[in-house]
């Protein structure tokens, strides 16, 4: 299993402290985890070519990132290096202020290589292959890399061998969170209950299991995509970074749609909570749309103790002290997204002492 000694949802922050010149210019970056700078920090040394590679990897997002241009001659001049250090600092801050970019594996590897050197995609493929050995009536249509924001979750489009090609399903594999609460036995039992949950506003689960390392979940594929796909007018199977990058002219949904979808989301939440079930990570990407009907998905995130995208901001708000409060906050973010046509910015920019 990949090392989960860290919580992937806690944002990374950094500042370029120094630069030094030998055969090339190296920039020393101090990095820390969490909104408040602590003694628990580390240094990462990067050259301009490393920044350039990071810039290239993030270009599919379409977000305007200002990387200072390469300079062939005079690039070791002290005044030039000082000015470039400021420009590279601004470049990094612009990335970390975009939640769609800050959660990308390439950004984590750039700032925290010791904790993000693993290849989770290959590990997930190895575990998923065990599913196909036991469930021989299914076949893989395609891998869907990076369609979600979680680093330790992989998706595969699959279909039954004996049905028409149009019948597609989504198989996901994810590891438990770094602070998993349930025992392996209890987790296995809980996941097996998922296929028994039936409600018009809950996405059905066809298969759910835990192999001691991670959870394999099988659900129908919804061609209309998620509520977030509807808001962003995005292709459901496109990479997360490309689908949900900042929009130049965001446009929210109409008030009738907001009321319609909002009511259905609350109906699904109400159904789960009345049965004593924890609502997992509620956000617009986990609400699928089928013929105008909302269906809440990824209920297993609560069983797997997977942290929410906005976990850090939740911990900063003094009045959010229960699961119910978390759900209210998450629902508020969905309303914002439906109304404004885009996600809220990073938790650090949302935080106030008065909330």
Coordinates of C-alpha atoms in Angstrom, one line a residue:
X1 CA 0.0 0.0 0.0
X2 CA 1.2 3.5 -0.8
X3 CA 2.3 5.5 2.3
X4 CA -0.6 7.4 3.8
X5 CA 1.2 9.0 6.6
X6 CA -0.1 12.4 5.4
X7 CA -3.6 13.7 4.7
X8 CA -3.8 14.7 1.0
X9 CA -6.5 17.3 1.7
X10 CA -4.4 19.5 4.0
X11 CA -3.1 22.1 1.6
X12 CA 0.6 22.8 1.1
X13 CA 2.0 26.3 1.4
X14 CA 5.5 27.5 0.5
X15 CA 7.9 30.4 0.1
X16 CA 11.2 30.6 -1.7
X17 CA 13.7 31.5 1.0
X18 CA 17.0 31.6 -0.9
X19 CA 18.8 31.0 -4.2
X20 CA 22.3 30.1 -4.9
X21 CA 24.4 29.8 -8.0
X22 CA 27.0 27.1 -8.8
X23 CA 27.0 25.6 -12.3
X24 CA 23.3 26.6 -12.4
X25 CA 20.8 28.6 -10.2
X26 CA 19.0 26.6 -7.5
X27 CA 16.0 28.0 -5.6
X28 CA 15.5 26.7 -2.0
X29 CA 11.8 26.4 -1.2
X30 CA 10.4 26.1 2.3
X31 CA 7.2 24.0 2.4
X32 CA 4.7 23.4 5.2
X33 CA 1.4 21.6 5.5
X34 CA -1.6 23.5 6.7
X35 CA -2.8 27.1 6.8
X36 CA -0.6 28.1 9.7
X37 CA 3.2 28.0 9.3
X38 CA 4.7 25.6 11.9
X39 CA 8.1 24.2 12.7
X40 CA 7.0 21.0 10.8
X41 CA 8.4 22.2 7.5
X42 CA 11.0 21.1 5.0
X43 CA 13.2 22.4 2.2
X44 CA 13.0 21.5 -1.5
X45 CA 15.7 22.6 -4.0
X46 CA 14.4 23.3 -7.5
X47 CA 16.0 24.7 -10.7
X48 CA 14.2 26.8 -13.3
X49 CA 13.8 23.7 -15.5
X50 CA 11.8 22.1 -12.7
X51 CA 9.4 25.1 -12.6
X52 CA 9.2 25.0 -16.4
X53 CA 8.2 21.3 -16.3
X54 CA 5.5 22.0 -13.6
X55 CA 4.2 24.8 -15.8
X56 CA 4.0 22.5 -18.8
X57 CA 2.1 19.8 -16.8
X58 CA -0.5 22.3 -15.7
X59 CA -1.1 23.9 -19.1
X60 CA -4.1 21.6 -19.9
X61 CA -6.1 23.4 -17.2
X62 CA -6.2 26.6 -19.3
X63 CA -5.5 28.7 -16.2
X64 CA -3.3 31.7 -16.9
X65 CA -0.1 31.0 -15.0
X66 CA 2.7 33.5 -15.2
X67 CA 6.0 31.7 -15.4
X68 CA 8.9 34.1 -16.0
X69 CA 10.5 33.5 -19.5
X70 CA 13.7 31.6 -19.8
X71 CA 16.9 33.6 -20.2
X72 CA 20.0 32.1 -21.8
X73 CA 22.5 34.9 -21.2
X74 CA 23.0 36.7 -17.9
X75 CA 20.8 34.3 -16.0
X76 CA 23.3 34.1 -13.1
X77 CA 23.5 37.9 -12.6
X78 CA 22.7 38.5 -8.9
X79 CA 20.0 41.2 -9.4
X80 CA 18.4 39.1 -12.1
X81 CA 18.3 36.0 -9.8
X82 CA 16.7 38.0 -7.0
X83 CA 14.0 39.3 -9.4
X84 CA 13.4 35.9 -10.8
X85 CA 13.0 34.5 -7.3
X86 CA 10.2 36.9 -6.7
X87 CA 8.5 36.0 -10.0
X88 CA 8.8 32.2 -9.3
X89 CA 7.4 32.8 -5.8
X90 CA 4.4 34.5 -7.4
X91 CA 4.0 31.6 -9.9
X92 CA 3.9 29.1 -7.1
X93 CA 1.3 31.1 -5.1
X94 CA -0.9 31.4 -8.1
X95 CA -1.0 27.6 -8.4
X96 CA -1.7 27.0 -4.7
X97 CA -4.6 29.5 -4.7
X98 CA -6.4 27.4 -7.4
X99 CA -8.0 24.4 -5.7
X100 CA -8.2 22.5 -9.0
X101 CA -4.4 22.8 -9.4
X102 CA -3.3 22.6 -5.8
X103 CA -4.6 19.0 -5.4
X104 CA -2.8 17.7 -8.5
X105 CA -0.2 15.0 -8.1
X106 CA 2.4 16.9 -10.1
X107 CA 2.1 19.8 -7.6
X108 CA 2.4 17.5 -4.6
X109 CA 5.4 15.9 -6.1
X110 CA 7.0 19.2 -6.8
X111 CA 6.6 20.4 -3.2
X112 CA 6.7 17.2 -1.2
X113 CA 8.6 14.5 -3.2
X114 CA 9.3 12.4 -0.1
X115 CA 5.5 11.7 0.4
X116 CA 4.4 11.5 -3.2
X117 CA 7.0 9.4 -5.0
X118 CA 4.6 6.4 -5.4
X119 CA 2.8 5.3 -8.5
X120 CA -0.8 4.7 -7.2
X121 CA -2.2 4.1 -10.7
X122 CA -0.1 1.0 -11.2
X123 CA -0.9 -0.2 -7.7
X124 CA -4.7 0.3 -8.2
X125 CA -4.5 -1.6 -11.5
X126 CA -3.0 -4.5 -9.8
X127 CA -5.7 -4.7 -7.2
X128 CA -8.5 -4.1 -9.7
X129 CA -7.2 -7.1 -11.8
X130 CA -8.2 -9.2 -8.8
X131 CA -11.8 -8.1 -9.3
X132 CA -11.8 -9.4 -12.9
X133 CA -10.3 -12.7 -11.9
X134 CA -13.3 -13.3 -9.6
X135 CA -15.9 -11.5 -11.8
X136 CA -15.2 -13.0 -15.2
X137 CA -18.3 -11.6 -16.9
X138 CA -16.9 -8.1 -16.9
X139 CA -14.3 -6.5 -19.2
X140 CA -12.5 -3.2 -19.2
X141 CA -13.5 -0.6 -21.8
X142 CA -10.9 2.0 -20.8
X143 CA -9.0 3.6 -17.9
X144 CA -10.2 7.0 -16.9
X145 CA -7.1 8.6 -15.3
X146 CA -7.4 11.7 -13.2
X147 CA -11.1 12.3 -13.7
X148 CA -11.5 12.9 -9.9
X149 CA -9.5 15.0 -7.5
X150 CA -8.3 12.3 -5.1
X151 CA -4.8 11.2 -5.7
X152 CA -5.3 7.7 -4.3
X153 CA -8.4 6.8 -6.3
X154 CA -8.6 5.3 -9.8
X155 CA -11.5 4.9 -12.2
X156 CA -12.1 2.3 -15.0
X157 CA -14.9 2.2 -17.5
X158 CA -16.1 -1.4 -17.7
X159 CA -19.1 -3.4 -19.2
X160 CA -20.7 -6.8 -19.0
X161 CA -19.4 -9.1 -21.7
X162 CA -22.9 -10.4 -22.5
X163 CA -24.7 -7.0 -23.1
X164 CA -24.6 -4.4 -25.8
X165 CA -21.6 -2.1 -26.0
X166 CA -23.7 0.8 -24.8
X167 CA -24.1 -0.7 -21.3
X168 CA -21.2 1.0 -19.4
X169 CA -20.3 1.0 -15.7
X170 CA -17.7 2.7 -13.6
X171 CA -15.4 0.7 -11.3
X172 CA -13.4 2.7 -8.8
X173 CA -10.6 1.7 -6.4
X174 CA -9.5 3.7 -3.4
X175 CA -7.5 3.2 -0.3
X176 CA -8.9 4.1 3.2
X177 CA -8.0 7.4 4.6
X178 CA -4.9 7.9 6.7
X179 CA -7.0 7.8 9.9
X180 CA -9.2 4.9 9.2
X181 CA -11.6 4.2 12.1
X182 CA -13.3 1.0 11.2
X183 CA -11.7 -2.4 11.5
X184 CA -11.2 -4.4 8.4
X185 CA -14.1 -6.7 9.4
X186 CA -16.5 -3.8 10.1
X187 CA -15.4 -2.0 6.9
X188 CA -16.0 -5.1 4.8
X189 CA -19.5 -5.5 6.4
X190 CA -20.4 -1.8 5.9
X191 CA -19.4 -1.9 2.2
X192 CA -21.5 -4.9 1.6
X193 CA -24.5 -3.0 2.7
X194 CA -24.2 -0.4 -0.1
X195 CA -25.9 -2.5 -2.8
X196 CA -29.0 -2.7 -0.5
X197 CA -29.5 1.0 -0.3
X198 CA -32.3 2.1 -2.6
X199 CA -33.7 5.6 -3.0
X200 CA -34.6 7.7 -6.1
X201 CA -31.9 10.2 -5.1
X202 CA -29.1 7.8 -4.2
X203 CA -26.9 6.4 -7.0
X204 CA -27.2 2.6 -6.9
X205 CA -24.2 0.5 -6.0
X206 CA -23.9 -2.8 -8.0
X207 CA -20.8 -4.2 -6.2
X208 CA -18.7 -3.2 -3.2
X209 CA -15.8 -5.0 -1.5
X210 CA -12.7 -4.5 0.5
X211 CA -9.6 -6.6 -0.1
X212 CA -7.6 -5.6 3.0
X213 CA -5.9 -2.8 1.1
X214 CA -8.5 -0.8 -0.8
X215 CA -12.2 -0.7 -1.7
X216 CA -13.6 -1.7 -5.1
X217 CA -16.9 -0.1 -6.0
X218 CA -19.0 -0.7 -9.1
X219 CA -21.8 1.7 -10.2
X220 CA -23.6 2.6 -13.3
X221 CA -22.1 5.2 -15.7
X222 CA -24.3 8.3 -15.9
X223 CA -23.8 9.8 -19.4
X224 CA -25.1 13.2 -18.3
X225 CA -22.3 13.4 -15.8
X226 CA -22.3 15.0 -12.4
X227 CA -24.0 18.2 -11.3
X228 CA -20.5 19.8 -11.5
X229 CA -20.2 18.6 -15.1
X230 CA -23.6 20.3 -15.8
X231 CA -22.5 23.5 -14.2
X232 CA -19.2 23.6 -16.1
X233 CA -20.6 22.1 -19.3
X234 CA -17.9 19.5 -19.1
X235 CA -17.4 16.1 -20.6
X236 CA -17.8 13.6 -17.7
X237 CA -14.8 11.4 -18.6
X238 CA -12.3 14.3 -19.1
X239 CA -9.5 14.9 -16.5
X240 CA -10.5 16.8 -13.4
X241 CA -8.0 19.6 -14.0
X242 CA -9.2 20.2 -17.5
X243 CA -12.9 20.0 -16.7
X244 CA -13.0 22.3 -13.7
X245 CA -10.4 25.0 -14.3
X246 CA -11.3 28.6 -13.7
X247 CA -13.9 29.8 -16.1
X248 CA -13.4 33.2 -17.7
X249 CA -17.1 33.9 -17.9
X250 CA -18.8 31.6 -15.3
X251 CA -22.6 31.3 -15.5
X252 CA -24.7 29.7 -12.9
X253 CA -27.9 27.7 -13.2
X254 CA -31.3 29.2 -13.3
X255 CA -33.3 29.6 -10.0
X256 CA -35.7 26.9 -11.1
X257 CA -32.9 24.4 -11.6
X258 CA -31.2 25.4 -8.3
X259 CA -34.4 24.8 -6.4
X260 CA -35.0 21.5 -8.3
X261 CA -31.6 20.1 -7.7
X262 CA -31.2 21.5 -4.2
X263 CA -34.4 19.8 -3.1
X264 CA -33.4 16.4 -4.5
X265 CA -30.0 16.6 -2.8
X266 CA -31.6 17.3 0.5
X267 CA -34.0 14.4 0.0
X268 CA -31.0 12.1 -0.5
X269 CA -29.2 13.5 2.5
X270 CA -32.4 13.2 4.7
X271 CA -32.8 9.5 3.7
X272 CA -29.3 8.6 4.7
X273 CA -29.2 10.6 8.0
X274 CA -32.6 9.2 9.1
X275 CA -31.1 5.8 8.9
X276 CA -28.0 6.8 11.0
X277 CA -25.7 6.7 8.0
X278 CA -22.9 9.2 7.8
X279 CA -23.1 11.4 4.7
X280 CA -19.7 11.1 3.0
X281 CA -18.1 13.9 1.0
X282 CA -21.1 15.9 -0.3
X283 CA -20.2 18.1 -3.2
X284 CA -21.5 18.7 -6.8
X285 CA -19.0 16.2 -8.3
X286 CA -20.6 13.4 -6.2
X287 CA -24.1 14.2 -7.3
X288 CA -24.9 12.6 -10.6
X289 CA -27.7 13.6 -12.9
X290 CA -30.0 11.1 -14.7
X291 CA -32.8 12.5 -16.8
X292 CA -33.0 15.5 -14.5
X293 CA -32.9 13.5 -11.3
X294 CA -30.1 14.0 -8.7
X295 CA -28.4 10.9 -7.4
X296 CA -25.9 11.1 -4.5
X297 CA -22.9 9.0 -4.9
X298 CA -19.7 7.9 -3.2
X299 CA -21.4 7.2 0.1
X300 CA -18.5 4.8 1.0
X301 CA -16.2 7.8 1.6
X302 CA -17.5 7.9 5.2
X303 CA -16.8 4.2 5.8
X304 CA -13.3 4.6 4.3
X305 CA -12.6 7.7 6.5
X306 CA -11.7 9.6 3.4
X307 CA -11.3 13.4 4.1
X308 CA -13.4 15.9 2.3
X309 CA -12.0 18.4 -0.2
X310 CA -12.7 21.3 2.1
X311 CA -11.6 19.5 5.3
X312 CA -9.1 22.2 6.2
X313 CA -11.6 25.0 6.0
X314 CA -14.1 23.0 8.1
X315 CA -11.5 22.8 10.9
X316 CA -11.1 26.5 10.9
X317 CA -14.7 27.4 11.4
X318 CA -15.5 27.4 15.1
X319 CA -19.2 26.8 14.7
X320 CA -18.9 23.7 12.6
X321 CA -18.7 21.0 15.4
X322 CA -20.9 18.1 14.1
X323 CA -21.5 16.0 11.0
X324 CA -24.8 17.9 10.5
X325 CA -22.9 21.2 10.5
X326 CA -20.5 19.8 7.9
X327 CA -23.4 18.7 5.7
X328 CA -25.0 22.2 5.9
X329 CA -21.7 23.8 5.0
X330 CA -21.1 21.4 2.1
X331 CA -24.7 22.0 0.8
X332 CA -24.0 25.7 1.0
X333 CA -21.0 25.3 -1.2
X334 CA -23.1 23.4 -3.7
X335 CA -25.7 26.3 -3.7
X336 CA -22.9 28.7 -4.3
X337 CA -21.5 26.7 -7.2
X338 CA -24.9 26.3 -8.8
X339 CA -25.6 30.0 -8.4
X340 CA -22.2 31.4 -9.4
X341 CA -21.2 28.8 -12.0
X342 CA -17.8 28.0 -10.3
X343 CA -16.3 26.5 -7.2
X344 CA -15.3 28.6 -4.3
X345 CA -11.6 29.4 -4.0
X346 CA -9.2 27.8 -1.6
X347 CA -10.1 27.4 2.1
X348 CA -7.4 29.9 3.1
X349 CA -9.2 32.6 1.2
X350 CA -12.6 31.6 2.8
X351 CA -11.5 31.7 6.4
X352 CA -12.8 34.3 8.8
X353 CA -12.7 34.5 12.6
X354 CA -16.4 35.2 12.9
X355 CA -17.8 32.1 11.3

